[in-house]
Coordinates of C-alpha atoms in Angstrom, one line a residue:
X1230 CA 21.6 126.0 47.8
X1231 CA 19.3 125.0 50.6
X1232 CA 18.8 121.3 51.4
X1233 CA 15.7 120.1 53.3
X1234 CA 15.1 116.6 54.4
X1235 CA 11.6 115.0 54.5
X1236 CA 10.8 111.6 55.9
X1237 CA 8.3 109.4 53.9
X1238 CA 7.7 106.2 55.8
X1239 CA 9.3 103.0 56.9
X1240 CA 8.0 99.7 55.7
X1241 CA 5.4 100.5 53.2
X1242 CA 4.4 98.3 50.2
X1243 CA 5.8 98.6 46.7
X1244 CA 2.2 99.0 45.5
X1245 CA 1.6 102.2 47.6
X1246 CA 2.2 105.8 46.6
X1247 CA 3.3 108.1 49.4
X1248 CA 3.1 111.8 49.6
X1249 CA 5.2 114.4 51.5
X1250 CA 4.3 118.1 51.8
X1251 CA 6.9 120.7 52.0
X1252 CA 6.1 124.3 52.9
X1253 CA 8.4 127.0 51.4
X1254 CA 7.9 130.4 53.1
X1255 CA 8.7 133.6 51.3
X1256 CA 10.5 135.6 54.0
X1257 CA 11.6 138.3 51.6
X1258 CA 10.1 141.6 50.6
X1259 CA 9.4 140.6 46.9
X1260 CA 7.3 138.0 45.3
X1261 CA 8.9 134.5 45.0
X1262 CA 8.3 132.7 41.7
X1263 CA 8.5 128.9 41.3
X1264 CA 10.4 128.4 38.0
X1265 CA 10.2 124.6 38.0
X1266 CA 11.4 121.4 39.5
X1267 CA 13.6 118.4 38.6
X1268 CA 13.2 115.0 40.1
X1269 CA 16.0 112.4 40.7
X1270 CA 13.9 109.7 39.1
X1271 CA 10.6 109.0 37.3
X1272 CA 9.2 107.5 40.5
X1273 CA 8.6 111.0 42.0
X1274 CA 6.3 113.7 40.9
X1275 CA 5.6 117.2 42.3
X1276 CA 2.6 119.4 42.6
X1277 CA 2.3 122.9 44.0
X1278 CA -0.6 125.0 45.1
X1279 CA 0.8 128.1 43.4
X1280 CA 3.5 129.5 41.1
X1281 CA 3.9 132.9 42.7
X1282 CA 4.2 133.6 46.5
X1283 CA 3.7 137.1 47.9
X1284 CA 6.0 138.4 50.6
X1285 CA 5.4 136.5 53.9
X1286 CA 3.2 134.0 51.9
X1287 CA 3.7 130.2 51.6
X1288 CA 4.0 127.7 48.9
X1289 CA 3.0 124.0 49.5
X1290 CA 4.9 121.6 47.3
X1291 CA 3.7 118.0 47.4
X1292 CA 6.1 115.2 46.4
X1293 CA 4.5 111.9 45.4
X1294 CA 6.7 108.8 45.5
X1295 CA 5.8 105.5 43.7
X1296 CA 8.5 103.0 44.4
X1297 CA 10.1 101.1 41.6
X1298 CA 11.8 98.6 43.8
X1299 CA 12.0 97.2 47.3
X1300 CA 14.5 98.5 49.9
X1301 CA 15.7 101.7 51.4
X1302 CA 15.6 104.8 49.2
X1303 CA 16.7 108.4 49.0
X1304 CA 15.2 110.7 46.3
X1305 CA 15.7 114.4 45.7
X1306 CA 13.7 117.1 44.0
X1307 CA 15.4 120.4 43.1
X1308 CA 13.1 123.4 43.3
X1309 CA 14.1 126.4 41.2
X1310 CA 13.0 129.8 42.4
X1311 CA 14.0 133.5 41.7
X1312 CA 16.4 133.6 44.6
X1313 CA 20.1 133.4 45.2
X1314 CA 19.3 130.3 47.3
X1315 CA 18.1 128.5 44.2
X1316 CA 17.8 125.6 43.9
X1317 CA 16.3 124.3 47.1
X1318 CA 16.9 120.6 47.3
X1319 CA 14.2 118.5 48.9
X1320 CA 15.2 115.0 50.0
X1321 CA 12.8 112.2 50.9
X1322 CA 13.9 108.9 52.5
X1323 CA 12.2 105.7 53.6
X1324 CA 12.0 102.0 53.1
X1325 CA 9.8 99.8 50.9
X1326 CA 9.0 96.2 51.8

């Protein structure tokens, strides 16, 4: 498992939706397939620009976070791929005022 940390923002409003982009690079010699994602809460959604990544190609995964309460937060998204390193766990943190 690989864990990657992303920083959303400090002191944003509960009415705002924030986005964080993660780039996953295929450093292998075979195509990488995005099998799916799971989110730690309903307040996060994910979008990707592709489902298959050729060798040396990149996948952009966007996490959108719509806060459900004020205060500090830590949310995770597990990304399942066709690799022994699956899942990749993406973590976002920040603070909502």
